[in-house]
Amino acid sequence: MQSVIQNRRRHSSHQVTPSTWKMSSTLVVCASFLLATISLTFRQIEFSGVLLILALVALCLVVVLHARFLYLARNQYRHTSSTLETREIEFHSVFENVLDAILILDGRATCRDANPSALQLFGIRREQLIGRPIATFYRDRDRFNSAWKRLLTQKHDRGESEIMRPDGERIFVEFTATADFLPDRHLISLRDVTQRRSAEEEREKSLAIAQSAWREADALRQATLALTQDLRMNSVLTTLLGLLHRQMPYETAQVLLVETDSRLFLAQERIARGDSGHLAAFPDTLNASEYPVLQRALRNPGGVLIHNTFEECDWKDIAPDTTARSWLGIPLYSADRLLGLLCVTHSHPGQFTAEHLRVARSLAPSASVAIQNARLYERAEIYASELNRRLSNLH
């Protein structure tokens, strides 16, 4: 900071003194020329009292004007020096107390001075920063080098950068740079925007979550409408498995409905991949007690997600001659009554995620209501058919 103030003082003093001393020298030369002329005149003509008086008057006039000029020049110099000192004090106060970090760099981007805010921003002591290339704090050196060349060419630049503190903490800053504000001196102002950047990222995440929730709610609304358009059981289950395939990349999917306490029957199956002929048929009925994973899924309202069946000690393939690597199962409940199980499989591990499990879990209530309504509709059709038969017999 002191070097900058000295440069400013030299620069200002050079602006005041040349004109002053030029005018003073001019007056001195004029006075000398006048005295030389008078001396030559005194030698060539006879001494005259009038000429002597005129010479003395001219000499006194020159001395008085010169003294007056020196007095005014001195006052101007004092005023200029006082103004300069006041501005230097203000500049020093702003430099030391401003909240933004200020760095003064030389032509090789080496730090020559820094204010206290810069030391706090970088988290180091003054002797660790002065004389150190500022590029060492930037995470992307190539980006800094290109920005530095652009600054030296355009003289002004601004933008955002990411710096790394010695303790490894990442900081995002806004910078404003000015090149050659003094000879071979460049000024960079940095402002910490890490919290604002984090807030913007959190806002983007919240917005993405809100948009995802809106899309999911809209999908559930459409799924509910699709499931209630046709009350026949086969149509409901076909629509359910089709909607589920839009949400996750399964190869096969089954809807298993409860027949007795531990016995399930295959109500509907969908094979999504092209080489379906190589898949063995799923059994029409099965005993859940023989498959520990099915028992766990039926008891867990949140469902079961298995990323790799080879890592499950109690896994047992349900379909013969096939190997399922990824498996997901969601129980179907209606008024706390277990209706069945919705399960999907894939022959490669890690195909289903927690997001897939959440989507299937959110779709399960609508599916359960649609299945229950389809059962009631089937019963109503049976009762209506039986009633019509009896009425026909009575007639």
PDB file of N, CA, C and O in Angstrom, residues 38-85:
ATOM      1  N   ILE A  38      21.242  46.979 -19.071  1.00  0.00           N
ATOM      2  CA  ILE A  38      21.526  48.230 -18.353  1.00  0.00           C
ATOM      3  C   ILE A  38      23.021  48.409 -18.161  1.00  0.00           C
ATOM      4  O   ILE A  38      23.578  49.508 -18.309  1.00  0.00           O
ATOM      5  N   SER A  39      23.721  47.329 -17.849  1.00  0.00           N
ATOM      6  CA  SER A  39      25.181  47.422 -17.643  1.00  0.00           C
ATOM      7  C   SER A  39      25.878  47.856 -18.917  1.00  0.00           C
ATOM      8  O   SER A  39      26.787  48.702 -18.907  1.00  0.00           O
ATOM      9  N   LEU A  40      25.492  47.282 -20.040  1.00  0.00           N
ATOM     10  CA  LEU A  40      26.084  47.679 -21.314  1.00  0.00           C
ATOM     11  C   LEU A  40      25.762  49.124 -21.643  1.00  0.00           C
ATOM     12  O   LEU A  40      26.591  49.865 -22.204  1.00  0.00           O
ATOM     13  N   THR A  41      24.570  49.553 -21.312  1.00  0.00           N
ATOM     14  CA  THR A  41      24.190  50.944 -21.583  1.00  0.00           C
ATOM     15  C   THR A  41      25.030  51.898 -20.755  1.00  0.00           C
ATOM     16  O   THR A  41      25.462  52.955 -21.227  1.00  0.00           O
ATOM     17  N   PHE A  42      25.245  51.496 -19.462  1.00  0.00           N
ATOM     18  CA  PHE A  42      26.061  52.352 -18.599  1.00  0.00           C
ATOM     19  C   PHE A  42      27.485  52.484 -19.121  1.00  0.00           C
ATOM     20  O   PHE A  42      28.148  53.496 -18.928  1.00  0.00           O
ATOM     21  N   ARG A  43      28.011  51.474 -19.763  1.00  0.00           N
ATOM     22  CA  ARG A  43      29.365  51.528 -20.285  1.00  0.00           C
ATOM     23  C   ARG A  43      29.466  52.381 -21.558  1.00  0.00           C
ATOM     24  O   ARG A  43      30.501  52.966 -21.866  1.00  0.00           O
ATOM     25  N   GLN A  44      28.410  52.403 -22.380  1.00  0.00           N
ATOM     26  CA  GLN A  44      28.474  53.070 -23.676  1.00  0.00           C
ATOM     27  C   GLN A  44      28.107  54.558 -23.599  1.00  0.00           C
ATOM     28  O   GLN A  44      28.568  55.367 -24.390  1.00  0.00           O
ATOM     29  N   ILE A  45      27.230  54.925 -22.674  1.00  0.00           N
ATOM     30  CA  ILE A  45      26.826  56.338 -22.583  1.00  0.00           C
ATOM     31  C   ILE A  45      27.254  56.894 -21.247  1.00  0.00           C
ATOM     32  O   ILE A  45      27.646  56.142 -20.340  1.00  0.00           O
ATOM     33  N   GLU A  46      27.136  58.169 -21.166  1.00  0.00           N
ATOM     34  CA  GLU A  46      27.512  58.805 -19.917  1.00  0.00           C
ATOM     35  C   GLU A  46      26.502  58.461 -18.830  1.00  0.00           C
ATOM     36  O   GLU A  46      25.345  58.233 -19.100  1.00  0.00           O
ATOM     37  N   PHE A  47      27.018  58.391 -17.604  1.00  0.00           N
ATOM     38  CA  PHE A  47      26.183  58.048 -16.461  1.00  0.00           C
ATOM     39  C   PHE A  47      25.090  59.090 -16.308  1.00  0.00           C
ATOM     40  O   PHE A  47      25.356  60.295 -16.323  1.00  0.00           O
ATOM     41  N   SER A  48      23.895  58.647 -16.117  1.00  0.00           N
ATOM     42  CA  SER A  48      22.747  59.532 -15.953  1.00  0.00           C
ATOM     43  C   SER A  48      21.926  59.092 -14.750  1.00  0.00           C
ATOM     44  O   SER A  48      21.669  57.897 -14.567  1.00  0.00           O
ATOM     45  N   GLY A  49      21.516  59.996 -13.927  1.00  0.00           N
ATOM     46  CA  GLY A  49      20.727  59.648 -12.740  1.00  0.00           C
ATOM     47  C   GLY A  49      19.361  59.114 -13.086  1.00  0.00           C
ATOM     48  O   GLY A  49      18.822  58.226 -12.412  1.00  0.00           O
ATOM     49  N   VAL A  50      18.823  59.619 -14.193  1.00  0.00           N
ATOM     50  CA  VAL A  50      17.489  59.148 -14.593  1.00  0.00           C
ATOM     51  C   VAL A  50      17.531  57.686 -15.018  1.00  0.00           C
ATOM     52  O   VAL A  50      16.674  56.875 -14.644  1.00  0.00           O
ATOM     53  N   LEU A  51      18.563  57.351 -15.794  1.00  0.00           N
ATOM     54  CA  LEU A  51      18.679  55.964 -16.229  1.00  0.00           C
ATOM     55  C   LEU A  51      18.912  55.033 -15.052  1.00  0.00           C
ATOM     56  O   LEU A  51      18.404  53.904 -15.018  1.00  0.00           O
ATOM     57  N   LEU A  52      19.702  55.528 -14.084  1.00  0.00           N
ATOM     58  CA  LEU A  52      19.944  54.690 -12.896  1.00  0.00           C
ATOM     59  C   LEU A  52      18.652  54.434 -12.137  1.00  0.00           C
ATOM     60  O   LEU A  52      18.378  53.316 -11.695  1.00  0.00           O
ATOM     61  N   ILE A  53      17.841  55.472 -12.028  1.00  0.00           N
ATOM     62  CA  ILE A  53      16.569  55.307 -11.309  1.00  0.00           C
ATOM     63  C   ILE A  53      15.657  54.337 -12.068  1.00  0.00           C
ATOM     64  O   ILE A  53      15.008  53.458 -11.481  1.00  0.00           O
ATOM     65  N   LEU A  54      15.617  54.498 -13.406  1.00  0.00           N
ATOM     66  CA  LEU A  54      14.771  53.595 -14.199  1.00  0.00           C
ATOM     67  C   LEU A  54      15.241  52.140 -14.075  1.00  0.00           C
ATOM     68  O   LEU A  54      14.431  51.210 -13.982  1.00  0.00           O
ATOM     69  N   ALA A  55      16.564  51.955 -14.083  1.00  0.00           N
ATOM     70  CA  ALA A  55      17.082  50.590 -13.940  1.00  0.00           C
ATOM     71  C   ALA A  55      16.734  49.998 -12.591  1.00  0.00           C
ATOM     72  O   ALA A  55      16.355  48.818 -12.466  1.00  0.00           O
ATOM     73  N   LEU A  56      16.865  50.852 -11.553  1.00  0.00           N
ATOM     74  CA  LEU A  56      16.528  50.339 -10.215  1.00  0.00           C
ATOM     75  C   LEU A  56      15.037  50.018 -10.101  1.00  0.00           C
ATOM     76  O   LEU A  56      14.644  49.023  -9.488  1.00  0.00           O
ATOM     77  N   VAL A  57      14.209  50.871 -10.697  1.00  0.00           N
ATOM     78  CA  VAL A  57      12.757  50.613 -10.660  1.00  0.00           C
ATOM     79  C   VAL A  57      12.420  49.319 -11.392  1.00  0.00           C
ATOM     80  O   VAL A  57      11.624  48.493 -10.925  1.00  0.00           O
ATOM     81  N   ALA A  58      13.020  49.128 -12.559  1.00  0.00           N
ATOM     82  CA  ALA A  58      12.756  47.889 -13.317  1.00  0.00           C
ATOM     83  C   ALA A  58      13.222  46.668 -12.553  1.00  0.00           C
ATOM     84  O   ALA A  58      12.542  45.634 -12.517  1.00  0.00           O
ATOM     85  N   LEU A  59      14.399  46.806 -11.939  1.00  0.00           N
ATOM     86  CA  LEU A  59      14.919  45.672 -11.165  1.00  0.00           C
ATOM     87  C   LEU A  59      14.018  45.356  -9.978  1.00  0.00           C
ATOM     88  O   LEU A  59      13.723  44.188  -9.686  1.00  0.00           O
ATOM     89  N   CYS A  60      13.571  46.379  -9.289  1.00  0.00           N
ATOM     90  CA  CYS A  60      12.671  46.146  -8.149  1.00  0.00           C
ATOM     91  C   CYS A  60      11.352  45.525  -8.605  1.00  0.00           C
ATOM     92  O   CYS A  60      10.782  44.654  -7.915  1.00  0.00           O
ATOM     93  N   LEU A  61      10.869  46.002  -9.767  1.00  0.00           N
ATOM     94  CA  LEU A  61       9.616  45.431 -10.283  1.00  0.00           C
ATOM     95  C   LEU A  61       9.780  43.944 -10.585  1.00  0.00           C
ATOM     96  O   LEU A  61       8.900  43.129 -10.262  1.00  0.00           O
ATOM     97  N   VAL A  62      10.911  43.613 -11.184  1.00  0.00           N
ATOM     98  CA  VAL A  62      11.149  42.193 -11.469  1.00  0.00           C
ATOM     99  C   VAL A  62      11.237  41.382 -10.189  1.00  0.00           C
ATOM    100  O   VAL A  62      10.684  40.290 -10.078  1.00  0.00           O
ATOM    101  N   VAL A  63      11.929  41.914  -9.203  1.00  0.00           N
ATOM    102  CA  VAL A  63      12.063  41.192  -7.929  1.00  0.00           C
ATOM    103  C   VAL A  63      10.719  41.028  -7.248  1.00  0.00           C
ATOM    104  O   VAL A  63      10.385  39.962  -6.706  1.00  0.00           O
ATOM    105  N   VAL A  64       9.919  42.097  -7.275  1.00  0.00           N
ATOM    106  CA  VAL A  64       8.597  42.009  -6.643  1.00  0.00           C
ATOM    107  C   VAL A  64       7.715  40.989  -7.355  1.00  0.00           C
ATOM    108  O   VAL A  64       7.025  40.171  -6.723  1.00  0.00           O
ATOM    109  N   LEU A  65       7.700  41.034  -8.678  1.00  0.00           N
ATOM    110  CA  LEU A  65       6.876  40.064  -9.422  1.00  0.00           C
ATOM    111  C   LEU A  65       7.356  38.631  -9.184  1.00  0.00           C
ATOM    112  O   LEU A  65       6.542  37.707  -9.032  1.00  0.00           O
ATOM    113  N   HIS A  66       8.655  38.480  -9.154  1.00  0.00           N
ATOM    114  CA  HIS A  66       9.189  37.142  -8.900  1.00  0.00           C
ATOM    115  C   HIS A  66       8.827  36.650  -7.501  1.00  0.00           C
ATOM    116  O   HIS A  66       8.462  35.480  -7.303  1.00  0.00           O
ATOM    117  N   ALA A  67       8.931  37.556  -6.504  1.00  0.00           N
ATOM    118  CA  ALA A  67       8.563  37.177  -5.135  1.00  0.00           C
ATOM    119  C   ALA A  67       7.077  36.851  -5.034  1.00  0.00           C
ATOM    120  O   ALA A  67       6.682  35.892  -4.358  1.00  0.00           O
ATOM    121  N   ARG A  68       6.271  37.660  -5.724  1.00  0.00           N
ATOM    122  CA  ARG A  68       4.822  37.382  -5.725  1.00  0.00           C
ATOM    123  C   ARG A  68       4.527  36.032  -6.362  1.00  0.00           C
ATOM    124  O   ARG A  68       3.708  35.260  -5.861  1.00  0.00           O
ATOM    125  N   PHE A  69       5.190  35.759  -7.447  1.00  0.00           N
ATOM    126  CA  PHE A  69       4.964  34.473  -8.113  1.00  0.00           C
ATOM    127  C   PHE A  69       5.393  33.299  -7.229  1.00  0.00           C
ATOM    128  O   PHE A  69       4.703  32.287  -7.128  1.00  0.00           O
ATOM    129  N   LEU A  70       6.543  33.457  -6.581  1.00  0.00           N
ATOM    130  CA  LEU A  70       6.999  32.375  -5.693  1.00  0.00           C
ATOM    131  C   LEU A  70       6.033  32.176  -4.534  1.00  0.00           C
ATOM    132  O   LEU A  70       5.790  31.031  -4.099  1.00  0.00           O
ATOM    133  N   TYR A  71       5.466  33.265  -4.025  1.00  0.00           N
ATOM    134  CA  TYR A  71       4.500  33.148  -2.929  1.00  0.00           C
ATOM    135  C   TYR A  71       3.257  32.385  -3.382  1.00  0.00           C
ATOM    136  O   TYR A  71       2.773  31.474  -2.695  1.00  0.00           O
ATOM    137  N   LEU A  72       2.729  32.760  -4.547  1.00  0.00           N
ATOM    138  CA  LEU A  72       1.542  32.064  -5.063  1.00  0.00           C
ATOM    139  C   LEU A  72       1.837  30.600  -5.379  1.00  0.00           C
ATOM    140  O   LEU A  72       1.016  29.710  -5.126  1.00  0.00           O
ATOM    141  N   ALA A  73       3.029  30.353  -5.954  1.00  0.00           N
ATOM    142  CA  ALA A  73       3.383  28.968  -6.276  1.00  0.00           C
ATOM    143  C   ALA A  73       3.514  28.127  -5.014  1.00  0.00           C
ATOM    144  O   ALA A  73       3.126  26.952  -4.989  1.00  0.00           O
ATOM    145  N   ARG A  74       4.081  28.740  -3.964  1.00  0.00           N
ATOM    146  CA  ARG A  74       4.221  27.990  -2.715  1.00  0.00           C
ATOM    147  C   ARG A  74       2.860  27.666  -2.111  1.00  0.00           C
ATOM    148  O   ARG A  74       2.626  26.560  -1.624  1.00  0.00           O
ATOM    149  N   ASN A  75       1.941  28.633  -2.145  1.00  0.00           N
ATOM    150  CA  ASN A  75       0.591  28.368  -1.625  1.00  0.00           C
ATOM    151  C   ASN A  75      -0.109  27.276  -2.434  1.00  0.00           C
ATOM    152  O   ASN A  75      -0.804  26.416  -1.881  1.00  0.00           O
ATOM    153  N   GLN A  76       0.069  27.341  -3.746  1.00  0.00           N
ATOM    154  CA  GLN A  76      -0.535  26.309  -4.585  1.00  0.00           C
ATOM    155  C   GLN A  76       0.055  24.933  -4.280  1.00  0.00           C
ATOM    156  O   GLN A  76      -0.654  23.938  -4.239  1.00  0.00           O
ATOM    157  N   TYR A  77       1.366  24.911  -4.069  1.00  0.00           N
ATOM    158  CA  TYR A  77       2.011  23.628  -3.747  1.00  0.00           C
ATOM    159  C   TYR A  77       1.522  23.091  -2.403  1.00  0.00           C
ATOM    160  O   TYR A  77       1.265  21.896  -2.266  1.00  0.00           O
ATOM    161  N   ARG A  78       1.375  23.972  -1.417  1.00  0.00           N
ATOM    162  CA  ARG A  78       0.868  23.531  -0.109  1.00  0.00           C
ATOM    163  C   ARG A  78      -0.561  23.008  -0.232  1.00  0.00           C
ATOM    164  O   ARG A  78      -0.916  21.986   0.354  1.00  0.00           O
ATOM    165  N   HIS A  79      -1.395  23.725  -0.999  1.00  0.00           N
ATOM    166  CA  HIS A  79      -2.782  23.277  -1.176  1.00  0.00           C
ATOM    167  C   HIS A  79      -2.842  21.925  -1.893  1.00  0.00           C
ATOM    168  O   HIS A  79      -3.598  21.037  -1.503  1.00  0.00           O
ATOM    169  N   THR A  80      -1.998  21.794  -2.915  1.00  0.00           N
ATOM    170  CA  THR A  80      -1.965  20.526  -3.641  1.00  0.00           C
ATOM    171  C   THR A  80      -1.480  19.386  -2.752  1.00  0.00           C
ATOM    172  O   THR A  80      -2.033  18.283  -2.768  1.00  0.00           O
ATOM    173  N   SER A  81      -0.443  19.657  -1.971  1.00  0.00           N
ATOM    174  CA  SER A  81       0.082  18.627  -1.069  1.00  0.00           C
ATOM    175  C   SER A  81      -0.954  18.244  -0.018  1.00  0.00           C
ATOM    176  O   SER A  81      -1.128  17.059   0.311  1.00  0.00           O
ATOM    177  N   SER A  82      -1.670  19.242   0.510  1.00  0.00           N
ATOM    178  CA  SER A  82      -2.707  18.941   1.513  1.00  0.00           C
ATOM    179  C   SER A  82      -3.836  18.113   0.904  1.00  0.00           C
ATOM    180  O   SER A  82      -4.317  17.149   1.520  1.00  0.00           O
ATOM    181  N   THR A  83      -4.250  18.482  -0.303  1.00  0.00           N
ATOM    182  CA  THR A  83      -5.309  17.712  -0.971  1.00  0.00           C
ATOM    183  C   THR A  83      -4.858  16.289  -1.251  1.00  0.00           C
ATOM    184  O   THR A  83      -5.609  15.325  -1.059  1.00  0.00           O
ATOM    185  N   LEU A  84      -3.609  16.172  -1.705  1.00  0.00           N
ATOM    186  CA  LEU A  84      -3.080  14.848  -1.995  1.00  0.00           C
ATOM    187  C   LEU A  84      -2.989  13.988  -0.742  1.00  0.00           C
ATOM    188  O   LEU A  84      -3.335  12.805  -0.762  1.00  0.00           O
ATOM    189  N   GLU A  85      -2.545  14.572   0.351  1.00  0.00           N
ATOM    190  CA  GLU A  85      -2.461  13.812   1.607  1.00  0.00           C
ATOM    191  C   GLU A  85      -3.842  13.390   2.087  1.00  0.00           C
ATOM    192  O   GLU A  85      -4.031  12.276   2.577  1.00  0.00           O
TER     193      GLU A  85
END
